Every structure is written in C-alpha cells, then in structure tokens.
Short mmCIF file of C-alpha atoms in Angstrom, two decimals:
data_model
loop_
_atom_site.label_atom_id
_atom_site.label_comp_id
_atom_site.label_asym_id
_atom_site.label_seq_id
_atom_site.Cartn_x
_atom_site.Cartn_y
_atom_site.Cartn_z
CA MET A 1 152.77 93.53 95.58
CA ARG A 2 154.97 95.89 97.63
CA VAL A 3 158.50 96.09 96.22
CA GLY A 4 161.51 97.58 97.99
CA VAL A 5 164.40 98.43 95.67
CA ILE A 6 167.92 99.06 96.96
CA GLY A 7 169.36 101.70 94.65
CA ALA A 8 167.85 104.32 92.34
CA GLY A 9 170.37 104.11 89.51
CA PRO A 10 169.36 103.15 85.95
CA THR A 11 168.60 99.51 86.86
CA GLY A 12 166.43 100.36 89.84
CA LEU A 13 164.65 103.20 88.05
CA VAL A 14 163.68 101.24 84.93
CA LEU A 15 162.61 98.18 86.93
CA GLY A 16 160.76 100.31 89.49
CA ILE A 17 158.79 102.27 86.88
CA ALA A 18 157.96 99.11 84.94
CA LEU A 19 156.71 97.32 88.07
CA ALA A 20 154.61 100.31 89.09
CA ARG A 21 152.99 100.28 85.66
CA ARG A 22 152.08 96.68 86.32
CA GLY A 23 150.16 97.73 89.42
CA HIS A 24 152.79 97.20 92.12
CA GLU A 25 153.74 99.65 94.87
CA VAL A 26 157.46 100.44 94.53
CA THR A 27 159.83 102.26 96.89
CA LEU A 28 163.39 102.92 95.72
CA VAL A 29 165.92 103.70 98.45
CA ASP A 30 169.11 105.58 97.62
CA ARG A 31 171.53 107.69 99.62
CA ASP A 32 171.75 110.27 96.84
CA PRO A 33 169.32 113.20 97.07
CA GLY A 34 169.13 113.66 93.30
CA PRO A 35 169.80 116.84 91.34
CA GLU A 36 170.17 120.03 93.35
CA PRO A 37 167.89 123.05 92.83
CA ASP A 38 170.39 124.58 90.40
CA GLY A 39 170.35 121.39 88.33
CA ALA A 40 173.82 120.19 89.34
CA TRP A 41 174.06 116.51 90.20
CA ARG A 42 177.21 115.27 91.90
CA ARG A 43 176.04 111.70 92.68
CA LYS A 44 178.62 111.11 95.41
CA GLY A 45 179.87 107.58 95.85
CA VAL A 46 179.01 106.49 92.29
CA MET A 47 182.33 106.72 90.47
CA GLN A 48 180.99 105.68 87.08
CA PHE A 49 178.43 108.51 87.11
CA HIS A 50 181.18 110.98 86.20
CA HIS A 51 183.27 108.77 83.92
CA ALA A 52 183.05 107.76 80.27
CA HIS A 53 180.01 105.80 79.12
CA VAL A 54 178.61 104.36 75.92
CA MET A 55 174.90 103.55 75.88
CA ARG A 56 174.57 100.55 73.58
CA THR A 57 171.47 99.44 71.71
CA HIS A 58 170.06 97.28 74.51
CA ALA A 59 170.53 100.12 77.01
CA VAL A 60 168.14 102.09 74.80
CA HIS A 61 165.70 99.51 73.43
CA VAL A 62 164.69 98.06 76.80
CA VAL A 63 163.97 101.54 78.15
CA ARG A 64 162.02 102.51 75.04
CA ALA A 65 159.89 99.39 75.49
CA GLU A 66 159.15 99.95 79.19
CA VAL A 67 159.59 103.72 79.75
CA PRO A 68 159.31 105.43 76.36
CA GLU A 69 158.98 108.86 77.97
CA ALA A 70 162.56 108.55 79.21
CA TYR A 71 163.80 108.37 75.62
CA ASP A 72 161.96 111.62 74.91
CA GLU A 73 163.58 113.14 77.99
CA TRP A 74 167.03 112.10 76.73
CA LEU A 75 166.42 113.76 73.37
CA GLU A 76 165.16 116.88 75.17
CA LEU A 77 168.40 116.94 77.16
CA GLY A 78 170.40 116.75 73.94
CA ALA A 79 171.15 113.03 73.57
CA GLU A 80 171.74 111.92 69.98
CA PRO A 81 171.10 108.51 68.38
CA ALA A 82 174.22 106.95 66.82
CA LEU A 83 173.35 105.33 63.51
CA ALA A 84 174.92 102.69 61.29
CA GLY A 85 173.02 103.30 58.09
CA ASP A 86 169.42 103.64 59.23
CA GLN A 87 169.89 101.43 62.31
CA MET A 88 170.45 102.89 65.79
CA VAL A 89 173.46 101.23 67.46
CA ALA A 90 173.80 103.46 70.53
CA ILE A 91 172.72 106.75 72.00
CA LYS A 92 175.28 109.49 72.52
CA ALA A 93 174.73 110.62 76.09
CA GLN A 94 176.59 110.91 79.35
CA ARG A 95 175.61 108.60 82.19
CA GLU A 96 174.18 111.65 83.97
CA THR A 97 171.86 112.44 81.05
CA TYR A 98 170.73 108.81 80.82
CA GLU A 99 169.98 108.64 84.53
CA ARG A 100 168.46 112.12 84.75
CA GLY A 101 165.89 111.27 82.08
CA LEU A 102 164.86 108.12 83.94
CA ARG A 103 164.67 109.88 87.29
CA THR A 104 162.51 112.66 85.83
CA VAL A 105 159.94 110.06 84.75
CA ALA A 106 160.15 108.14 88.05
CA MET A 107 159.54 111.28 90.11
CA ARG A 108 156.16 111.78 88.51
CA GLU A 109 155.21 108.10 88.19
CA ARG A 110 152.22 107.05 90.27
CA GLY A 111 153.15 104.05 92.39
CA VAL A 112 156.86 104.95 92.60
CA THR A 113 158.44 106.56 95.67
CA ILE A 114 162.11 107.54 95.75
CA ARG A 115 163.23 107.64 99.37
CA ARG A 116 166.55 109.05 100.45
CA GLY A 117 168.21 106.86 103.04
CA HIS A 118 170.73 104.16 103.86
CA VAL A 119 169.71 100.52 103.70
CA ASP A 120 170.99 98.84 106.86
CA GLY A 121 169.91 95.39 105.74
CA VAL A 122 167.12 93.11 104.55
CA LEU A 123 164.24 92.22 106.86
CA VAL A 124 163.65 88.48 107.15
CA SER A 125 160.44 86.78 108.31
CA ASP A 126 159.62 83.05 108.12
CA GLY A 127 162.73 82.42 106.06
CA ARG A 128 162.07 84.96 103.32
CA ALA A 129 162.67 88.65 102.58
CA ALA A 130 160.06 90.84 104.23
CA GLY A 131 161.32 94.31 103.34
CA LEU A 132 164.23 96.61 104.18
CA LEU A 133 165.67 98.26 107.25
CA VAL A 134 166.24 101.89 106.23
CA ASP A 135 168.06 104.16 108.67
CA GLY A 136 166.92 101.90 111.49
CA ARG A 137 163.27 101.86 110.42
CA PRO A 138 161.42 98.98 108.72
CA LEU A 139 160.12 99.29 105.18
CA ASN A 140 157.87 96.27 104.71
CA GLY A 141 157.66 94.57 101.33
CA ASP A 142 156.75 91.38 99.50
CA LEU A 143 159.76 91.47 97.16
CA VAL A 144 163.21 93.01 97.68
CA VAL A 145 165.36 94.00 94.70
CA GLU A 146 169.09 94.60 95.13
CA ALA A 147 170.04 97.11 92.42
CA ALA A 148 172.70 99.18 94.16
CA GLY A 149 175.65 98.02 92.07
CA ARG A 150 178.73 95.97 92.75
CA SER A 151 179.67 97.94 95.89
CA SER A 152 176.41 97.27 97.73
CA ARG A 153 176.81 95.64 101.14
CA ALA A 154 173.11 95.59 102.05
CA THR A 155 172.77 91.82 101.59
CA ASP A 156 176.16 90.69 102.92
CA ALA A 157 174.73 89.61 106.26
CA LEU A 158 172.58 87.01 104.49
CA GLY A 159 175.62 84.87 103.71
CA ALA A 160 177.98 84.02 100.88
CA ARG A 161 176.94 83.67 97.25
CA GLU A 162 178.34 81.57 94.47
CA SER A 163 180.61 83.97 92.58
CA ILE A 164 183.56 84.20 90.20
CA GLY A 165 186.01 86.90 89.18
CA GLY A 166 187.81 89.79 90.82
CA SER A 167 190.25 92.53 89.85
CA CYS A 168 190.86 92.41 86.13
CA GLY A 169 194.49 93.54 85.81
CA ILE A 170 193.80 96.72 83.86
CA ALA A 171 192.98 100.28 84.89
CA TYR A 172 192.30 103.57 83.17
CA VAL A 173 192.41 107.35 83.35
CA ASP A 174 189.79 109.43 81.57
CA ARG A 175 188.81 113.03 80.94
CA VAL A 176 185.75 114.85 79.61
CA TYR A 177 185.94 117.53 76.91
CA ARG A 178 183.61 119.77 74.93
CA LEU A 179 184.01 120.76 71.28
CA HIS A 180 184.15 124.50 70.62
CA ALA A 181 181.05 125.99 69.01
CA GLY A 182 181.06 125.11 65.33
CA ALA A 183 184.02 122.70 65.62
CA GLU A 184 183.79 119.46 63.68
CA PRO A 185 184.24 116.13 65.51
CA GLY A 186 187.49 114.23 65.10
CA PRO A 187 187.96 110.81 63.48
CA MET A 188 185.83 107.79 64.42
CA THR A 189 186.61 104.08 64.02
CA THR A 190 183.06 102.82 64.75
CA PRO A 191 179.65 104.51 64.49
CA PHE A 192 179.88 105.52 68.15
CA THR A 193 183.56 105.50 69.21
CA PHE A 194 187.16 106.13 68.29
CA ALA A 195 189.09 103.14 69.60
CA ALA A 196 192.69 102.14 68.93
CA ALA A 197 195.08 99.54 70.36
CA TYR A 198 198.64 100.77 70.75
CA ASP A 199 201.74 98.91 71.89
CA GLY A 200 201.13 98.79 75.65
CA TYR A 201 197.84 100.69 76.06
CA LEU A 202 194.41 101.43 74.58
CA ALA A 203 192.70 104.73 73.79
CA ILE A 204 188.89 104.86 73.55
CA LEU A 205 186.86 108.02 72.88
CA ALA A 206 183.07 108.32 73.04
CA PRO A 207 181.06 111.35 71.83
CA HIS A 208 178.12 112.43 73.97
CA GLU A 209 175.54 115.20 73.72
CA HIS A 210 176.13 118.94 73.10
CA GLY A 211 179.63 118.35 71.72
CA ILE A 212 180.80 116.67 74.93
CA PHE A 213 183.09 113.65 74.60
CA SER A 214 185.00 111.36 76.96
CA LEU A 215 188.44 109.89 76.42
CA ILE A 216 189.93 106.96 78.35
CA VAL A 217 193.45 105.56 78.25
CA VAL A 218 193.65 101.96 79.46
CA ARG A 219 196.83 100.44 80.95
CA ARG A 220 198.00 97.55 83.10
CA THR A 221 197.04 98.05 86.74
CA ASP A 222 200.67 97.72 87.82
CA ASP A 223 201.92 100.25 85.24
CA LYS A 224 202.77 103.05 87.64
CA GLU A 225 204.35 105.19 84.93
CA LEU A 226 201.18 105.47 82.85
CA ALA A 227 199.21 105.96 86.07
CA ARG A 228 200.79 109.43 86.09
CA LEU A 229 198.37 110.38 83.31
CA ARG A 230 196.04 111.41 86.14
CA HIS A 231 198.03 114.67 86.23
CA ASP A 232 196.52 117.13 83.76
CA GLU A 233 199.82 118.40 82.39
CA LEU A 234 201.06 114.90 81.61
CA TRP A 235 197.68 113.88 80.22
CA ASP A 236 197.77 116.84 77.80
CA ARG A 237 201.28 115.92 76.73
CA ALA A 238 200.25 112.34 75.98
CA CYS A 239 197.09 113.28 74.09
CA ALA A 240 199.02 115.62 71.83
CA ALA A 241 201.29 112.72 70.81
CA ILE A 242 198.63 110.10 69.97
CA PRO A 243 197.28 110.27 66.39
CA GLY A 244 193.50 110.58 66.22
CA ILE A 245 193.30 111.54 69.87
CA SER A 246 195.38 114.63 69.15
CA ASP A 247 192.78 115.71 66.57
CA TRP A 248 189.96 115.57 69.10
CA THR A 249 191.85 117.19 71.99
CA ASP A 250 193.55 119.94 69.97
CA PRO A 251 192.94 123.19 71.93
CA GLU A 252 191.79 124.74 68.66
CA ARG A 253 189.00 122.15 68.50
CA SER A 254 187.97 121.42 72.13
CA GLN A 255 188.58 122.22 75.76
CA PRO A 256 188.53 120.03 78.89
CA VAL A 257 185.54 120.33 81.21
CA THR A 258 187.02 118.09 83.93
CA SER A 259 190.45 117.24 85.20
CA ALA A 260 191.87 113.83 84.39
CA LEU A 261 189.97 111.24 86.45
CA ALA A 262 191.58 108.02 87.64
CA GLY A 263 189.26 105.01 87.41
CA GLY A 264 188.81 102.94 90.55
CA ASN A 265 189.41 99.24 91.02
CA LEU A 266 188.09 97.59 87.84
CA LEU A 267 186.45 94.22 88.26
CA ASN A 268 185.03 91.35 86.28
CA VAL A 269 182.64 89.70 88.73
CA TYR A 270 179.60 87.46 88.54
CA ARG A 271 177.48 86.98 91.67
CA SER A 272 174.76 84.35 91.61
CA GLN A 273 171.33 84.63 93.20
CA ARG A 274 172.26 81.40 94.96
CA ALA A 275 174.35 80.35 97.93
CA PRO A 276 177.25 77.92 97.32
CA ASP A 277 174.97 74.96 98.15
CA GLY A 278 172.64 75.88 95.26
CA ARG A 279 169.66 77.24 97.20
CA LEU A 280 168.40 80.80 96.67
CA LEU A 281 170.28 83.13 99.00
CA LEU A 282 166.91 84.25 100.37
CA PRO A 283 163.43 83.69 98.88
CA GLY A 284 161.80 87.01 98.09
CA LEU A 285 165.15 88.65 97.24
CA VAL A 286 166.46 89.20 93.72
CA SER A 287 169.66 90.94 92.58
CA VAL A 288 169.78 92.82 89.27
CA GLY A 289 172.35 94.84 87.29
CA ASP A 290 175.92 95.27 88.49
CA ALA A 291 174.96 93.42 91.67
CA VAL A 292 174.90 90.33 89.42
CA CYS A 293 177.28 91.06 86.57
CA THR A 294 180.16 93.56 86.42
CA THR A 295 182.45 93.85 83.41
CA THR A 296 185.26 96.27 82.61
CA PRO A 297 184.41 99.28 80.43
CA ILE A 298 186.46 98.43 77.33
CA TYR A 299 183.43 97.13 75.43
CA ALA A 300 180.88 99.32 77.25
CA ARG A 301 178.55 96.45 78.08
CA GLY A 302 177.62 97.36 81.68
CA VAL A 303 174.33 99.27 81.26
CA ALA A 304 173.26 97.05 78.36
CA LEU A 305 173.76 93.89 80.43
CA ALA A 306 171.79 95.47 83.28
CA MET A 307 168.89 96.34 80.96
CA LEU A 308 168.85 92.81 79.53
CA GLN A 309 168.44 91.55 83.09
CA VAL A 310 165.62 94.01 83.75
CA SER A 311 163.83 92.86 80.61
CA ARG A 312 164.15 89.16 81.47
CA LEU A 313 163.05 89.60 85.08
CA LEU A 314 159.96 91.53 83.98
CA GLN A 315 159.08 88.78 81.48
CA LEU A 316 159.30 86.15 84.22
CA LEU A 317 157.28 88.18 86.72
CA ASP A 318 154.63 88.73 84.05
CA ALA A 319 154.56 85.02 83.28
CA HIS A 320 154.27 83.86 86.91
CA GLY A 321 152.03 86.58 88.30
CA VAL A 322 151.83 86.46 92.10
CA ASP A 323 154.31 83.55 92.20
CA ALA A 324 157.39 85.75 92.42
CA ASP A 325 159.50 82.99 93.97
CA THR A 326 159.26 80.85 90.84
CA ALA A 327 160.15 83.90 88.73
CA VAL A 328 163.25 84.53 90.86
CA GLU A 329 164.27 80.85 90.66
CA GLU A 330 164.06 80.95 86.86
CA PHE A 331 165.82 84.33 86.76
CA ALA A 332 168.69 82.86 88.79
CA ASP A 333 169.08 80.07 86.23
CA TRP A 334 168.88 82.54 83.34
CA CYS A 335 171.58 84.75 84.88
CA ALA A 336 173.88 81.75 85.22
CA ALA A 337 173.31 80.87 81.56
CA ALA A 338 173.22 84.37 80.02
CA MET A 339 175.25 86.72 82.28
CA ARG A 340 178.00 84.52 83.73
CA PRO A 341 179.52 83.82 80.28
CA TRP A 342 179.98 87.55 79.64
CA VAL A 343 182.06 87.84 82.80
CA ILE A 344 184.14 84.81 81.84
CA GLU A 345 184.68 86.31 78.38
CA HIS A 346 185.83 89.64 79.79
CA MET A 347 188.11 87.92 82.28
CA ALA A 348 189.81 86.29 79.28
CA ILE A 349 189.97 89.56 77.32
CA ASP A 350 191.47 91.61 80.15
CA THR A 351 193.87 88.91 81.36
CA GLY A 352 195.09 88.34 77.83
CA LEU A 353 195.50 92.07 77.23
CA ALA A 354 197.58 92.53 80.38
CA ARG A 355 199.71 89.49 79.49
CA ARG A 356 200.36 90.75 75.96
CA TRP A 357 201.36 94.16 77.32
CA ALA A 358 203.77 92.33 79.62
CA GLY A 359 205.42 90.81 76.53
CA GLU A 360 203.79 87.37 76.44
CA ASP A 361 202.64 85.70 73.24
CA VAL A 362 199.19 84.35 74.10
CA PHE A 363 197.86 83.87 70.59
CA ALA A 364 198.20 80.09 70.74
CA ASP A 365 196.10 79.82 73.91
CA HIS A 366 193.23 77.37 73.53
CA HIS A 367 190.59 79.97 74.41
CA LEU A 368 191.20 83.01 72.23
CA PRO A 369 189.53 86.03 73.85
CA GLY A 370 186.99 87.95 71.83
CA ASP A 371 189.22 90.92 71.04
CA LEU A 372 191.78 88.67 69.34
CA VAL A 373 189.04 86.86 67.44
CA LEU A 374 187.78 90.17 66.07
CA ALA A 375 191.31 91.28 65.17
CA ALA A 376 191.80 88.14 63.08
CA GLY A 377 188.89 89.31 60.94
CA ALA A 378 191.42 91.51 59.15
CA GLN A 379 192.81 88.31 57.62
CA ASN A 380 189.59 86.31 57.25
CA PRO A 381 186.45 88.43 56.62
CA ALA A 382 184.22 85.46 57.51
CA ILE A 383 185.21 86.03 61.12
CA GLY A 384 183.64 89.48 61.13
CA ASP A 385 180.40 88.12 59.67
CA ILE A 386 180.14 85.46 62.38
CA ALA A 387 181.13 87.83 65.19
CA GLY A 388 178.36 90.35 64.48
CA PRO A 389 175.92 89.07 67.15
CA TRP A 390 178.72 89.04 69.76
CA VAL A 391 179.63 92.63 68.97
CA SER A 392 176.00 93.82 69.05
CA MET A 393 175.14 91.60 72.06
CA ASP A 394 172.27 90.02 70.13
CA GLY A 395 174.15 86.77 70.75
CA GLY A 396 176.10 85.69 73.82
CA PRO A 397 179.77 84.70 74.01
CA GLU A 398 178.86 81.22 72.75
CA SER A 399 177.90 82.78 69.39
CA LEU A 400 181.59 83.55 68.85
CA GLU A 401 182.75 79.91 68.96
CA PRO A 402 182.71 79.27 65.17
CA ALA A 403 184.76 82.44 64.69
CA ARG A 404 187.26 81.34 67.35
CA ALA A 405 188.06 78.24 65.30
CA LEU A 406 188.73 80.37 62.23
CA ALA A 407 190.82 82.82 64.27
CA ARG A 408 193.03 80.03 65.59
CA GLU A 409 193.81 79.11 61.99
CA VAL A 410 194.85 82.71 61.32
CA TYR A 411 197.17 82.87 64.33
CA ALA A 412 198.65 79.46 63.54
CA THR A 413 200.19 81.06 60.44
CA GLY A 414 202.21 83.37 62.67
CA TRP A 415 200.17 86.48 61.87
CA ARG A 416 199.73 88.96 64.74
CA PRO A 417 197.49 92.07 64.88
CA PRO A 418 199.39 95.26 64.07
CA TYR A 419 199.33 98.09 66.60
CA ALA A 420 197.75 101.40 65.71
CA ASP A 421 200.00 104.18 64.50
CA GLY A 422 201.20 106.04 67.57
CA PRO A 423 203.79 106.05 70.34
CA THR A 424 204.48 102.79 72.14
CA ARG A 425 203.98 102.55 75.86
CA ASP A 426 207.71 103.10 76.46
CA GLU A 427 207.79 106.07 74.08
CA LEU A 428 204.81 107.57 75.86
CA VAL A 429 206.49 107.12 79.25
CA ALA A 430 209.65 108.79 77.91
CA LEU A 431 207.51 111.66 76.63
CA LEU A 432 206.00 112.14 80.09
CA GLY A 433 209.50 112.66 81.46
#
C-alpha cells in the first residue's frame, strides 16, 4: 500500500515508520527542511516546537513499541527518564529532542521518504482519496493520512466535519532556562513537574535534558495585565516573587536561553473523521494526532493522546489487512469514544479555571472538572486512589466519575482548595508596575 502522510511531526513520523516496517511505501510531506547542517532546527510555523513540553508515559511507550531505536536516540541526545519509584512516568526532553530522535530514524528507514513541500490538497478519484497534490504535482497513494496538526488546511476543501470546541479562555507565557554547571534542581511537586495554583494564575515548570527547563505562567486570555509577562524584564520581576519558581530561576542557579515566549491561541477542539451527516469525510483519508484532538497544555496530554491514536490505528490496520476502509471506519468510532471525551473534559477544566479567576464560585456545578476533583483529594484520600488512571491516562475521563461523586460531597461542606503560597494575581500586577 502507498501511503501519503501530511506532516512529518511526531505523529506522522511514528506512524510512517511503523507502516513502512509493515511493508508499506510511505511518503511524508512537510514544509520544514529539517535540521540545518550546523544542527540548528528552527521548525518555522510550529509554535509548540519551541515551547514547554512534557512527554508523558504513553508518548514514550508507544514509540518504544514501534520505533525502539528512537528511544535510544533520545537517550543519546541527553533525554532522561522521570521515575516514580521504579516506574517511568515521563521522559525529560524538549519537543525538539523528541522529534529529532524520530526524524533521525525515519531518515534511514527503508520504505520512508520525507519530502519537503506544500500540500495543496487531497487527490480524489472515484469518490475516495487517491493521493496528494504537492506543490502542484500529484503524489499518488492508496491511503492519505492527515497528521499536520490543528492548523492544517489541506483537507478543508473536502467539506465540513463534525467538531466541537474552540478557544479555551486561557493563555500563557513561557521561557526556557538552563541550570548552571553543578547547580542542583529546584523544588518539584510531581515526579516530572513543579506545578502550583495561585490566586488568579498557574505556574508550571518542566525539567528537560542537559539541565534545561521550561516555565509557563497561565492566565485568563483577557487578562491584558499579565500578558505583559512577555517582556523579559517584567517576567524576571514576577519569577523572583513566586516561591518555588524563584528557586529555579535564581540567577545564581540558572540562566535564560530564550526570551519570554507568548503562547498562541490555545484551543480545545475535537474534529471527527466524519461529516455532519455521519459518513466518512472521504474514504481512504484518515486524520491522526492534533488534527483530531487538541487540548490545552496544562496537563501535557497532547503528544500522549496523539501516540494513543497512532497505536490504535496501527492495531486496526493490522487487523483488517488490505481493507483499510474498514479500519478507518472503526478508527473514527474509536476516536469519538476515546478522544472526544478528553476534549470535553479539558473544556470543562479551562472554562472553570477562567470563571474561578473571574471571581465565580463554580464548585457546586453538576459536572466538576477534573482539576477540582483532584484538589478534593486533600480532604478525602479515596479520591486520589480512584483518580490514578485519569492522571496517568490509563483510563479515560469516564474513569473519574466515582471520584466526582466523592468530590461533590467535599465541596458541599463549603471546603475550597487553598491557593499556593505566593502573590495573588493583583499583587503580581502591582509588582509589574
């Protein structure tokens, strides 16, 4: 089978390599030329390539199952497993390191071609996908995979899809640092992050390889005062005032390696494989990764959700052999059942967060978002035990339902989660001047 893949990011690379190893001929098309001769890789047009990332367990395990050499490449590049006891819960690596390791394997994989170009659209013959139009030239294929992320427009001409979601109501600014040689890391609140909820904003820090770490400050989208954190001087002033963060960013301990970076329009969006009338958008076409499911970065689920999709699609293609259409039909149903609920959950989390920062009391809402359910575990430890699969993504949002019932009981008493020790949003704004 000839497979044309739109996009050579992590989703396209893992799927492309895995399909080639199953005997298929795969061409990945991407506008990016890859790393330059000096090793630098700017990856223009892919905002998240340069921003904070956490590579959760599923982002690692699926790759180790399908492309084990990539894991070795990550370790060679300096990536470090994050452990909880003797169990790996994440890998400490920048998005660039994660993608570079995959691309290195793909470049030498027989049956995989990475072609630089712009996809003008999908070729259609006899009512099904027949390949891609790349820079005005046809690239014939038996299966087309859309893996170019949420911003891809290559399939728009095929018509509307069933979809939900949109802008999430929160935004962030982040910055990348490196620890000085011999400097010890700062405090952590989980095995792979420092995360704290303050009155009016969040701060989340993720260690990477070679002493590099990323810090993001999350705010309401309409909070123009905290948006000024994109200015380095004001960012430094804020970091020095936030406990925990100040330890990491102390000039005696680390130094910035980028300026403050403003995150783009953050979305929670689910796009089905199907048109609004329920039929497949186009037989022979399948969307994977962020093209299906986009969630905000607070819980760092993006790459993990993409890899879960890759794993499921490969299982279905293996099961149905040459009958790719049946595999895509079943994959569409699986995405609706397994991916759509994550988007709905994150819509609730982000909407609730923005409303609480605006002063609303949303704790009596019928559907408690996952972050409030977890917070209630401070009062009822049984909640934390139940919520484990939701946190690790071994269970979907539905696995949290028993814990939601217990959390409602906690909030009915009038208890509310305390904020972390640090300046409130208004105090931080006053500090910025």
